[in-house]
């Protein structure tokens, strides 16, 4: 079968010919119909792979600490060899897959061969995924629409933590795919939603879905915008879905929230 793999050492991506995985106990073997490209995550991995050694270290300071600790316990050369072996292993890309079940592992319940399912499988013709990371696709939902499920579930988890009520106002900082899907879920939940981003195209796309969105590249202060949106009271919650190294969203979020 064909599968997309990336070299962490060079950043190169290839369409590789690899063996079809065997179905495991508690898992489903799925023939892929659609997979979703997660622009933020996969671009980050691509940039990381193409970065030099120093930039790789800067991007993952926690891993650097682990390497230094391993040097202390295992010695320099074993650690160097372990790092190079890790970088030599190809990385599988993709985590939002829609397809058809072609085999059911021992101990699986609730699924059968022929079911259409969404899972966190990779960009590959066939994937083996735990039944706990799969969900059946309704008949009236296309595979193209269904493959957005895993990404939407990331935003949904944040919304569950917020636990918003009907009529409450929520600010979403970052209008990429996760942010935009989160806005729509919040709207469906009866919330008033305001969104922020620095990308004008993303802002316009959000507005096309009825979201009150603002382009922060124009110099507006998101705290002031959120306060105006909430009639001076402050929003009930803030969901941060922005891909940034800046601390601004973390610092601005409590400033735009109302006092409970």
Short mmCIF file of C-alpha atoms in Angstrom, two decimals:
data_model
loop_
_atom_site.label_atom_id
_atom_site.label_comp_id
_atom_site.label_asym_id
_atom_site.label_seq_id
_atom_site.Cartn_x
_atom_site.Cartn_y
_atom_site.Cartn_z
CA UNK A 1 0.00 0.00 0.00
CA UNK A 2 1.01 3.64 -0.29
CA UNK A 3 1.62 5.87 2.74
CA UNK A 4 2.96 9.39 3.23
CA UNK A 5 6.11 9.46 5.37
CA UNK A 6 8.43 12.26 6.46
CA UNK A 7 12.10 12.23 7.38
CA UNK A 8 12.63 14.21 10.59
CA UNK A 9 16.31 14.57 9.68
CA UNK A 10 15.82 16.30 6.31
CA UNK A 11 12.13 17.21 6.28
CA UNK A 12 11.66 15.36 2.98
CA UNK A 13 8.25 13.81 2.37
CA UNK A 14 7.75 10.69 0.26
CA UNK A 15 4.88 8.56 -0.96
CA UNK A 16 6.25 5.20 0.19
CA UNK A 17 5.25 1.65 -0.63
CA UNK A 18 4.81 -0.19 2.70
CA UNK A 19 3.11 -3.42 3.87
CA UNK A 20 -0.59 -3.37 4.72
CA UNK A 21 -0.92 -3.48 8.53
CA UNK A 22 -2.46 -6.53 10.19
CA UNK A 23 -5.60 -6.06 12.22
CA UNK A 24 -4.83 -6.12 15.95
CA UNK A 25 -7.04 -7.18 18.87
CA UNK A 26 -9.39 -4.37 19.82
CA UNK A 27 -8.76 -2.55 16.54
CA UNK A 28 -10.27 -2.03 13.09
CA UNK A 29 -8.50 -2.36 9.75
CA UNK A 30 -9.80 0.48 7.61
CA UNK A 31 -9.52 1.14 3.89
CA UNK A 32 -9.11 4.89 3.52
CA UNK A 33 -11.54 6.96 1.48
CA UNK A 34 -10.50 10.44 2.62
CA UNK A 35 -7.86 11.95 4.91
CA UNK A 36 -7.67 15.54 6.08
CA UNK A 37 -4.47 17.59 5.85
CA UNK A 38 -4.00 19.51 9.09
CA UNK A 39 -2.21 22.60 7.80
CA UNK A 40 -0.95 23.85 11.14
CA UNK A 41 0.36 20.57 12.54
CA UNK A 42 1.78 19.21 9.31
CA UNK A 43 3.39 22.52 8.32
CA UNK A 44 5.02 22.62 11.75
CA UNK A 45 6.43 19.11 11.25
CA UNK A 46 7.65 20.01 7.76
CA UNK A 47 9.41 23.14 9.03
CA UNK A 48 10.89 21.22 11.95
CA UNK A 49 12.31 18.57 9.64
CA UNK A 50 13.91 21.15 7.34
CA UNK A 51 15.41 23.13 10.24
CA UNK A 52 19.08 22.83 11.15
CA UNK A 53 20.24 21.10 14.32
CA UNK A 54 20.34 24.32 16.37
CA UNK A 55 16.86 25.37 15.24
CA UNK A 56 15.54 21.87 15.98
CA UNK A 57 16.88 22.20 19.52
CA UNK A 58 15.34 25.66 19.94
CA UNK A 59 11.95 24.39 18.83
CA UNK A 60 11.95 21.52 21.35
CA UNK A 61 13.68 22.67 24.56
CA UNK A 62 12.03 19.89 26.58
CA UNK A 63 13.61 17.27 24.32
CA UNK A 64 16.98 18.98 24.76
CA UNK A 65 16.64 18.57 28.54
CA UNK A 66 15.86 14.88 28.05
CA UNK A 67 18.94 14.47 25.86
CA UNK A 68 21.17 16.21 28.43
CA UNK A 69 19.78 13.98 31.17
CA UNK A 70 20.44 10.91 29.02
CA UNK A 71 24.04 12.05 28.51
CA UNK A 72 24.47 12.11 32.29
CA UNK A 73 23.06 8.61 32.75
CA UNK A 74 24.09 6.77 29.55
CA UNK A 75 27.10 8.70 28.28
CA UNK A 76 27.70 10.89 25.24
CA UNK A 77 28.07 8.41 22.37
CA UNK A 78 25.10 6.18 23.29
CA UNK A 79 22.99 9.32 23.52
CA UNK A 80 24.21 10.63 20.14
CA UNK A 81 23.46 7.25 18.54
CA UNK A 82 19.98 7.19 20.11
CA UNK A 83 19.20 10.69 18.79
CA UNK A 84 20.34 9.82 15.26
CA UNK A 85 18.39 6.55 15.33
CA UNK A 86 15.28 8.49 16.34
CA UNK A 87 15.74 11.00 13.52
CA UNK A 88 16.30 8.16 11.03
CA UNK A 89 12.86 6.68 11.78
CA UNK A 90 10.24 7.93 9.28
CA UNK A 91 7.34 9.88 10.75
CA UNK A 92 3.78 9.05 9.72
CA UNK A 93 1.63 12.08 8.90
CA UNK A 94 -2.10 12.61 9.23
CA UNK A 95 -4.57 12.00 12.04
CA UNK A 96 -8.07 12.49 10.61
CA UNK A 97 -9.19 9.62 8.39
CA UNK A 98 -12.50 8.44 6.93
CA UNK A 99 -12.87 5.00 5.38
CA UNK A 100 -14.52 1.57 5.35
CA UNK A 101 -13.90 -1.29 7.79
CA UNK A 102 -12.42 -4.32 6.01
CA UNK A 103 -11.44 -6.39 9.08
CA UNK A 104 -12.42 -6.44 12.75
CA UNK A 105 -9.94 -7.40 15.47
CA UNK A 106 -10.59 -9.80 18.30
CA UNK A 107 -12.60 -8.26 21.14
CA UNK A 108 -14.08 -5.45 19.04
CA UNK A 109 -17.75 -4.69 19.68
CA UNK A 110 -20.19 -2.42 17.88
CA UNK A 111 -18.45 -2.52 14.48
CA UNK A 112 -18.61 -4.86 11.49
CA UNK A 113 -16.98 -5.22 8.09
CA UNK A 114 -18.43 -2.67 5.67
CA UNK A 115 -19.07 0.05 8.27
CA UNK A 116 -18.02 3.57 7.29
CA UNK A 117 -15.94 5.05 10.10
CA UNK A 118 -13.90 8.09 10.98
CA UNK A 119 -10.67 7.63 12.95
CA UNK A 120 -7.33 9.23 13.74
CA UNK A 121 -5.61 7.12 11.09
CA UNK A 122 -2.70 8.41 9.00
CA UNK A 123 -2.40 9.39 5.35
CA UNK A 124 -2.29 5.79 4.10
CA UNK A 125 -4.38 3.48 1.92
CA UNK A 126 -5.03 1.19 4.91
CA UNK A 127 -4.84 1.99 8.64
CA UNK A 128 -5.23 -0.09 11.79
CA UNK A 129 -6.85 1.95 14.57
CA UNK A 130 -8.12 1.12 18.06
CA UNK A 131 -11.91 0.88 18.20
CA UNK A 132 -11.84 3.54 20.92
CA UNK A 133 -10.48 6.05 18.39
CA UNK A 134 -13.16 5.33 15.78
CA UNK A 135 -16.76 6.43 15.27
CA UNK A 136 -19.37 5.29 12.77
CA UNK A 137 -20.25 7.78 10.01
CA UNK A 138 -24.01 8.40 9.52
CA UNK A 139 -25.38 7.44 6.11
CA UNK A 140 -26.24 11.04 5.23
CA UNK A 141 -22.68 12.32 5.89
CA UNK A 142 -20.07 12.12 3.13
CA UNK A 143 -16.54 10.84 3.75
CA UNK A 144 -15.23 14.28 2.77
CA UNK A 145 -17.25 15.94 5.54
CA UNK A 146 -16.59 13.16 8.04
CA UNK A 147 -12.81 13.43 7.85
CA UNK A 148 -13.04 16.82 9.61
CA UNK A 149 -14.34 15.04 12.74
CA UNK A 150 -11.05 14.51 14.58
CA UNK A 151 -9.97 18.12 14.11
CA UNK A 152 -13.38 19.36 15.23
CA UNK A 153 -13.13 17.10 18.29
CA UNK A 154 -10.02 19.01 19.41
CA UNK A 155 -12.05 22.21 19.56
CA UNK A 156 -15.00 20.36 21.09
CA UNK A 157 -12.84 19.23 24.00
CA UNK A 158 -12.03 22.85 24.78
CA UNK A 159 -15.71 23.76 24.55
CA UNK A 160 -16.59 20.96 26.97
CA UNK A 161 -14.11 22.39 29.46
CA UNK A 162 -15.69 25.83 29.04
CA UNK A 163 -19.16 24.27 29.46
CA UNK A 164 -20.99 27.29 27.99
CA UNK A 165 -24.70 27.91 28.49
CA UNK A 166 -27.31 29.18 26.04
CA UNK A 167 -26.79 32.88 25.31
CA UNK A 168 -23.32 33.19 26.81
CA UNK A 169 -20.60 35.02 24.88
CA UNK A 170 -17.32 33.34 23.92
CA UNK A 171 -14.20 34.80 22.30
CA UNK A 172 -12.19 32.54 19.99
CA UNK A 173 -8.58 33.63 19.45
CA UNK A 174 -7.30 32.13 16.21
CA UNK A 175 -9.53 31.38 13.21
CA UNK A 176 -7.67 28.49 11.62
CA UNK A 177 -9.46 25.21 11.00
CA UNK A 178 -9.87 24.31 14.68
CA UNK A 179 -10.90 27.85 15.59
CA UNK A 180 -13.44 28.11 12.78
CA UNK A 181 -15.00 24.73 13.59
CA UNK A 182 -15.10 25.71 17.27
CA UNK A 183 -16.95 28.92 16.40
CA UNK A 184 -19.58 26.95 14.50
CA UNK A 185 -20.01 24.43 17.33
CA UNK A 186 -20.43 27.30 19.80
CA UNK A 187 -23.01 28.94 17.55
CA UNK A 188 -24.92 25.66 17.30
CA UNK A 189 -24.85 25.57 21.11
CA UNK A 190 -26.64 28.93 21.24
CA UNK A 191 -23.61 31.05 22.14
CA UNK A 192 -22.69 34.52 20.91
CA UNK A 193 -19.24 34.26 19.32
CA UNK A 194 -16.54 36.80 18.54
CA UNK A 195 -13.37 35.72 16.73
CA UNK A 196 -9.89 37.18 16.22
CA UNK A 197 -7.07 36.50 13.78
CA UNK A 198 -4.25 38.32 11.98
CA UNK A 199 -5.08 36.69 8.63
CA UNK A 200 -7.64 38.72 6.68
CA UNK A 201 -8.74 35.75 4.57
CA UNK A 202 -9.51 33.70 7.67
CA UNK A 203 -11.45 36.61 9.13
CA UNK A 204 -13.50 36.96 5.94
CA UNK A 205 -14.21 33.22 5.90
CA UNK A 206 -15.40 33.39 9.51
CA UNK A 207 -17.67 36.33 8.68
CA UNK A 208 -19.21 34.32 5.83
CA UNK A 209 -20.43 31.87 8.49
CA UNK A 210 -22.06 34.65 10.50
CA UNK A 211 -19.26 35.01 13.03
CA UNK A 212 -18.40 38.50 14.29
CA UNK A 213 -14.72 38.36 13.39
CA UNK A 214 -11.94 40.96 13.48
CA UNK A 215 -8.58 41.29 11.73
CA UNK A 216 -6.06 42.21 14.42
CA UNK A 217 -3.53 43.15 11.74
CA UNK A 218 -5.52 46.38 11.46
CA UNK A 219 -4.23 47.38 14.90
CA UNK A 220 -7.40 46.82 16.94
CA UNK A 221 -7.12 45.79 20.58
CA UNK A 222 -8.90 42.43 21.07
CA UNK A 223 -9.64 43.24 24.71
CA UNK A 224 -11.50 46.42 23.73
CA UNK A 225 -13.37 44.58 20.96
CA UNK A 226 -14.41 41.81 23.35
CA UNK A 227 -15.59 44.31 25.95
CA UNK A 228 -17.68 46.16 23.35
CA UNK A 229 -19.09 42.84 22.10
CA UNK A 230 -20.15 41.94 25.65
CA UNK A 231 -21.67 45.37 26.42
CA UNK A 232 -18.83 46.22 28.78
CA UNK A 233 -19.28 43.15 30.96
CA UNK A 234 -16.58 40.92 29.51
CA UNK A 235 -17.10 37.63 27.70
CA UNK A 236 -18.00 34.47 29.60
CA UNK A 237 -15.10 32.43 28.23
CA UNK A 238 -12.11 32.55 25.88
CA UNK A 239 -11.00 29.67 23.67
CA UNK A 240 -7.41 29.99 22.39
CA UNK A 241 -6.88 28.17 19.10
CA UNK A 242 -4.04 30.34 17.80
CA UNK A 243 -0.71 28.92 16.62
CA UNK A 244 1.74 31.46 17.98
CA UNK A 245 4.88 31.75 20.08
CA UNK A 246 3.56 35.00 21.57
CA UNK A 247 2.19 35.18 25.11
CA UNK A 248 -0.32 37.85 24.09
CA UNK A 249 -3.37 35.53 23.87
CA UNK A 250 -2.67 34.15 27.36
CA UNK A 251 -2.29 37.66 28.78
CA UNK A 252 -5.30 39.10 26.95
CA UNK A 253 -7.73 36.28 27.71
CA UNK A 254 -8.33 37.09 31.41
CA UNK A 255 -8.54 40.81 30.63
CA UNK A 256 -11.51 40.27 28.31
CA UNK A 257 -13.40 37.91 30.64
CA UNK A 258 -16.13 39.09 32.98
CA UNK A 259 -15.83 38.79 36.74
CA UNK A 260 -17.88 35.87 37.99
#
